[in-house]
Amino acid sequence: MKNIRWESSKIIIMHIVLILGGIAMILPFVWMFVTSIKPSTEVLSWPPSFIPKSPTWENYRTVLQEAPFGRYFLNTFLISTISALSILFTSSLSGFIFAKYEFPGRNTLFLALLATAMIPLECYMISLYLLINRFGWINTYQGVVAPILVMAFGVFFMRQNILSIPNELLDAARIDGCSEWRIYTTIILPLSRSALGALAIFAYMNAWSFFIWPLIVINERSLYTMELGLTIFQKRFTVDYGLITAGSTIAVLPILVIFLILRRNIIEGVTLTGLKG
Amino acid sequence: MRKITLGVASVLVLCIFLGSAVAFGNTKLSLWSGYPEMMPFYEKVAEDYQKLHPEVEVEILAYNLRDHEQKLSVTIPTDTVADVVEISDYAMRKFVEAGFIPPNPPDIDAMLKSGSYSQFAIDHLTYGSNTYGIPLFRGRQVMFWNKTMFAEEGLPGAPTNWDEVIDYSQKLARYDEQGNLTRSGISLRISGGGSGVAEKWWFWLYPAGGTIIEKCPDGKYRAGYDNEAGQEALKLYIDLLYKYHVDDHEIKHDSEAFALELTAMFTRESWVVGYMQQYAPDVEYDTAPLPRYKRAGTIENLVNIHVTRPCKDPEIAWDLIKFILQPEYQTYLFETVGWLPARDDIDYSPVYEKIPQYRNFLEIPEDFEFFGYEPIACFDEIQTKLAERLVDAFLDQGLVDNPEGIARVIHEAAEETNSILRENELYHEE
Amino acid sequence: MNKKRRLNSFYLFCYIGLLPTILLYVIFRIIPIADTFRLSFYSWSILGVGNKFIGLGNYFKLFQDKLFITALVNTTLFAILVVFFSVVISLALAIMLNNKRMERFSPIYELVYFLPVVTPMVPVAVMWKWIYDPQYGLLNYFLSLLGISPRAWLVYPNLALYAIVIMSVWKIIGYYMMIFLVGLKNISKEYYEAALIDGAVGGQVFRYITLPLLRPIVLYVLVVATIQAFNVFTQVYVMTSDIQGAPGRLVRVFVYDIYENGFRYFKMGYASAEAVILLLIVLALTIFEFRVMGKED
């Protein structure tokens, strides 16, 4: 009896903590949305108000009209998808190899790969730009997506997750005559579904908010990503709050949708008992 | 597995579809601007130009200024930049000196020197025996003041000298019961990243008789504020902050404060007029020239327009530029965007009728001098590092009634300025 | 028997499997980064003016540069605080959400906690500037309820650092929480069932089953958090950018200093040397973390 009461109160405490934290998490987002439906004259109120007196969709109308956001969305979606697919493939395969195989140079190679993530893009951006220029890829889709075809953290992440897959499973498959590639496709990939789902979200997120590289590589409107499109609302000295919050909300929504879709993949943990047969 | 291949295939198809948008036959001109608020202006001008020249396609991209400058810093040296670029002369200078920018063709050079533009502009756009670029618009600073608040205190208008600045701002400031400032008498620029703090301080330094760097007869420079002027300008800020407490670090600042009526006056450029119209149309305010002291002046920042080296059709590009610079568009720029047009030979009084606050930007008292960013590459570094030192100084209450402290701060800052000049081989040795 | 053939097919698989990844890395990362290394020994500007080899000159100058030292100190302090709090809090959150009774509510909480991770930086910065405002900010309001007097968070050097720490932790815990959740879900229920049969109790289960099995993931989060903390830039840039009317105080961090030197002052060689130092520091910390946490089962 006592056990159940303790369990219930533990749950309630957890909920309280999570809800308080949740409010802190959601507050800026709520403000962002609320501001996006305010008319200009209400935007600058002090202290800021959370309830608009005369809400309007005007900002959204302006944002969607002023710039071909449909096209920007398509561009961003294309680039993000290519990036995500490439990252999922390279990270899972490489992660698998680094986790389950021993070969000369493995640890050094892995560390070297990880080290490339320790310098942010801003630091070597100019060298990369000169390289891309030499390929003739300035102002092209290939040029934009090039730096995000791989993700060192992705390789690392998959490696850590695949480590926990028991070696017995792999050995059993090998005894059955499976090639290494088939082990990868039929055992590793399915067992890593949750990790892959999470990685896909991170890759999408990364690519979606990619700004500084598209800024210098893209030279025409038809290739613009959503992030680039939003900067037009940042005037020299002020931010057009109504417009930029509307634009930001539009930019954020697809990621949230992708998150919800992929989330189901993540949370379904996989039990090994089902596969032992 | 099949789903994945299907997915990848459809993505590739999308690639090909999106990548294949190509236009044939037209001349394409691209223009990059560092001022997103200029977009409506550029779009109208481009539209009108395309009506007259249907075989020319103009695409305009605008970025926030920092992003714009960053993009240019990579694209100009690699010849991957747009055909036409709008940028301030001091930011463009380093590219001009490195040889990346073609000089103006003779007709543009003549137009620049024809009397439509000030000598100040001509000087700033000259390098060697050529001129580079032609001004499109400019920024000048004035004092914005809240008419309602001033009338409340029975003050005739904006302060005209430093004594009045101190006196008026004391009368205009408001406090609550705990003594916290609830309305600043004047909103100073005392914090923030970049070089803005130094730039705004310059507007007080100059009337006091100093300047950031002064040019010496041999063409080299040295710090121009390691003197009484610099010390007085710093002392003014310290006194306003701590002795008279008419401004502090806790209250809101800048245009936002002015719009929310949390300050009685502040200095800024003409874009504030449009800002106030949009966000706080009910505030009654006006503009006035900057207060004077031993002399008077205002900063002038020119934003110019250039044709770049990789442009394949420079004649058409310059033709477009000449089109943009016509009087009707200068006036249109003024009215719709709010930045000051660069041409001096146009009558802007119709604009003043509609928006009286603009008058004080272009109708300047006789004895006002103009100063601007020195066209040397390291000026940004000098200003930014000076700004950081000033931010720290403005936090130092110990500088009140402390002339030695103030002198020390000024001197150390000037030492840094001079060492930057030395690094760039621009320092004038005594 | 076929051991040699097996080993060979292993190696073949490894090297060929790694080939696409390595190729992409070499072209788009290693080459530009190596170029940056090279530039660090030069006085170099993209303008091509005055470029010359100066050996270790940049490195000597850096350690005499007051701004660089400030950036170094700030970033290190920032990293320690952010890594500690973000890892601990996100782990706690993940454990809470992993509880069987939370299953129904988990999706909503996950979405809510993930929101800060995806919300674009500009609206986030504006909102936080309000939260930190000395007069009407939420933070000072809550502190006043606890009897603490209001502070100008974004104005004074130390406070501004803590303010950015709080905001950075806020922005990232959803991300690490998801990673921990993945790790927790992958711990086979069998282990828990076995522990239950053996009579283990809550805390013991956590210490002896969960934590050890979670070790690879904890290592991951630690390393990633360290790297991301040392690379902090966007928050600082946007919070103190001169765009938004009431600017906050600049907290000078590593990447900001690199950015300023490289892109505003065009001292690419100097900035590259700084980047190299950043890399070495983070590499050292990462190796250290691997030593401590990396012992795989």
CSV table of C-alpha atoms in Angstrom, one decimal, chain B residues 49-193:
chain,number,residue,atom,x,y,z
B,49,TYR,CA,13.9,50.6,-65.6
B,50,GLN,CA,12.7,47.2,-67.0
B,51,LYS,CA,9.7,48.9,-68.5
B,52,LEU,CA,12.0,51.1,-70.5
B,53,HIS,CA,14.5,48.3,-71.2
B,54,PRO,CA,12.5,45.1,-71.4
B,55,GLU,CA,15.6,43.1,-72.4
B,56,VAL,CA,17.3,43.8,-69.1
B,57,GLU,CA,16.4,41.7,-66.0
B,58,VAL,CA,17.4,43.2,-62.6
B,59,GLU,CA,17.5,41.1,-59.5
B,60,ILE,CA,18.0,42.8,-56.2
B,61,LEU,CA,19.1,41.0,-53.0
B,62,ALA,CA,19.3,42.8,-49.7
B,63,TYR,CA,21.0,41.7,-46.6
B,64,ASN,CA,21.4,43.0,-43.1
B,65,LEU,CA,24.5,45.2,-43.2
B,66,ARG,CA,26.8,42.9,-41.2
B,67,ASP,CA,25.8,39.9,-43.4
B,68,HIS,CA,26.2,42.1,-46.5
B,69,GLU,CA,29.7,43.1,-45.5
B,70,GLN,CA,30.6,39.6,-44.7
B,71,LYS,CA,29.4,38.4,-48.0
B,72,LEU,CA,31.3,41.1,-49.9
B,73,SER,CA,34.5,40.3,-48.0
B,74,VAL,CA,34.4,36.8,-49.6
B,75,THR,CA,32.9,37.5,-53.0
B,76,ILE,CA,34.7,40.6,-54.1
B,77,PRO,CA,38.2,39.2,-53.8
B,78,THR,CA,37.0,36.0,-55.7
B,79,ASP,CA,35.2,37.9,-58.4
B,80,THR,CA,32.0,36.1,-57.5
B,81,VAL,CA,30.2,39.3,-56.5
B,82,ALA,CA,27.1,40.8,-58.0
B,83,ASP,CA,27.3,43.3,-60.9
B,84,VAL,CA,26.2,46.3,-58.8
B,85,VAL,CA,27.0,46.8,-55.2
B,86,GLU,CA,25.8,49.3,-52.7
B,87,ILE,CA,28.2,49.9,-49.8
B,88,SER,CA,29.7,52.7,-47.7
B,89,ASP,CA,33.0,54.2,-49.0
B,90,TYR,CA,35.0,53.3,-45.9
B,91,ALA,CA,33.9,49.7,-46.1
B,92,MET,CA,34.7,49.6,-49.8
B,93,ARG,CA,38.1,51.3,-49.3
B,94,LYS,CA,40.1,48.2,-48.6
B,95,PHE,CA,38.9,46.6,-51.8
B,96,VAL,CA,39.6,49.7,-53.8
B,97,GLU,CA,43.1,49.9,-52.4
B,98,ALA,CA,43.7,46.2,-53.2
B,99,GLY,CA,42.7,46.8,-56.8
B,100,PHE,CA,39.5,44.8,-56.9
B,101,ILE,CA,37.2,47.6,-57.9
B,102,PRO,CA,37.3,49.3,-61.3
B,103,PRO,CA,37.5,53.1,-61.4
B,104,ASN,CA,34.5,55.2,-62.5
B,105,PRO,CA,34.1,55.7,-66.2
B,106,PRO,CA,34.6,59.4,-67.3
B,107,ASP,CA,30.9,60.3,-67.5
B,108,ILE,CA,30.3,59.1,-63.9
B,109,ASP,CA,33.4,60.8,-62.7
B,110,ALA,CA,32.1,64.0,-64.3
B,111,MET,CA,28.7,63.6,-62.7
B,112,LEU,CA,30.3,63.2,-59.3
B,113,LYS,CA,32.2,66.4,-59.7
B,114,SER,CA,29.4,68.3,-61.4
B,115,GLY,CA,28.2,70.1,-58.3
B,116,SER,CA,25.4,67.6,-57.5
B,117,TYR,CA,27.5,66.2,-54.7
B,118,SER,CA,29.5,67.8,-51.9
B,119,GLN,CA,33.2,68.2,-51.8
B,120,PHE,CA,33.1,65.9,-48.8
B,121,ALA,CA,31.7,63.1,-51.0
B,122,ILE,CA,34.2,63.7,-53.8
B,123,ASP,CA,37.1,63.6,-51.3
B,124,HIS,CA,35.9,60.3,-49.8
B,125,LEU,CA,35.5,58.6,-53.1
B,126,THR,CA,38.8,59.6,-54.5
B,127,TYR,CA,41.8,57.2,-54.4
B,128,GLY,CA,44.9,58.1,-56.3
B,129,SER,CA,43.8,59.9,-59.5
B,130,ASN,CA,40.5,58.1,-59.9
B,131,THR,CA,37.1,58.1,-58.2
B,132,TYR,CA,35.3,55.0,-57.3
B,133,GLY,CA,31.5,54.7,-56.9
B,134,ILE,CA,28.9,57.4,-56.6
B,135,PRO,CA,26.8,58.3,-53.6
B,136,LEU,CA,23.2,57.1,-53.4
B,137,PHE,CA,22.2,58.0,-49.9
B,138,ARG,CA,23.7,59.1,-46.6
B,139,GLY,CA,23.2,59.0,-42.9
B,140,ARG,CA,23.5,62.0,-40.7
B,141,GLN,CA,22.7,62.4,-37.0
B,142,VAL,CA,20.4,64.8,-35.3
B,143,MET,CA,18.9,65.2,-31.9
B,144,PHE,CA,15.4,63.7,-31.5
B,145,TRP,CA,13.4,65.3,-28.8
B,146,ASN,CA,9.9,64.7,-27.4
B,147,LYS,CA,7.8,67.9,-27.8
B,148,THR,CA,5.3,66.9,-25.1
B,149,MET,CA,7.9,66.3,-22.4
B,150,PHE,CA,9.8,69.5,-23.3
B,151,ALA,CA,6.6,71.6,-23.2
B,152,GLU,CA,5.8,70.1,-19.8
B,153,GLU,CA,9.0,71.5,-18.4
B,154,GLY,CA,8.5,74.8,-20.2
B,155,LEU,CA,11.6,74.2,-22.3
B,156,PRO,CA,11.8,76.1,-25.7
B,157,GLY,CA,13.3,73.3,-27.7
B,158,ALA,CA,16.2,70.9,-28.0
B,159,PRO,CA,19.4,71.9,-26.2
B,160,THR,CA,21.8,73.9,-28.3
B,161,ASN,CA,24.9,73.6,-26.1
B,162,TRP,CA,26.3,71.4,-23.4
B,163,ASP,CA,25.1,73.5,-20.5
B,164,GLU,CA,21.6,73.2,-21.8
B,165,VAL,CA,22.0,69.4,-22.3
B,166,ILE,CA,22.9,69.0,-18.6
B,167,ASP,CA,20.2,71.4,-17.5
B,168,TYR,CA,17.4,70.2,-19.6
B,169,SER,CA,18.0,66.5,-19.1
B,170,GLN,CA,17.9,67.0,-15.3
B,171,LYS,CA,14.6,68.7,-15.7
B,172,LEU,CA,13.3,66.0,-18.0
B,173,ALA,CA,14.3,62.9,-16.0
B,174,ARG,CA,11.8,61.2,-13.8
B,175,TYR,CA,12.3,58.9,-10.8
B,176,ASP,CA,10.2,56.6,-8.7
B,177,GLU,CA,10.0,56.6,-4.9
B,178,GLN,CA,13.1,54.4,-4.5
B,179,GLY,CA,15.1,56.9,-6.7
B,180,ASN,CA,15.2,54.6,-9.7
B,181,LEU,CA,15.2,56.3,-13.0
B,182,THR,CA,11.9,55.8,-14.8
B,183,ARG,CA,12.5,58.2,-17.6
B,184,SER,CA,15.9,59.2,-18.8
B,185,GLY,CA,16.5,62.9,-19.6
B,186,ILE,CA,18.7,61.9,-22.4
B,187,SER,CA,19.4,58.4,-23.8
B,188,LEU,CA,23.1,57.9,-24.4
B,189,ARG,CA,24.7,55.0,-26.1
B,190,ILE,CA,26.6,53.4,-23.3
B,191,SER,CA,26.6,49.7,-24.0
B,192,GLY,CA,26.5,47.2,-26.8
B,193,GLY,CA,28.6,45.3,-29.3
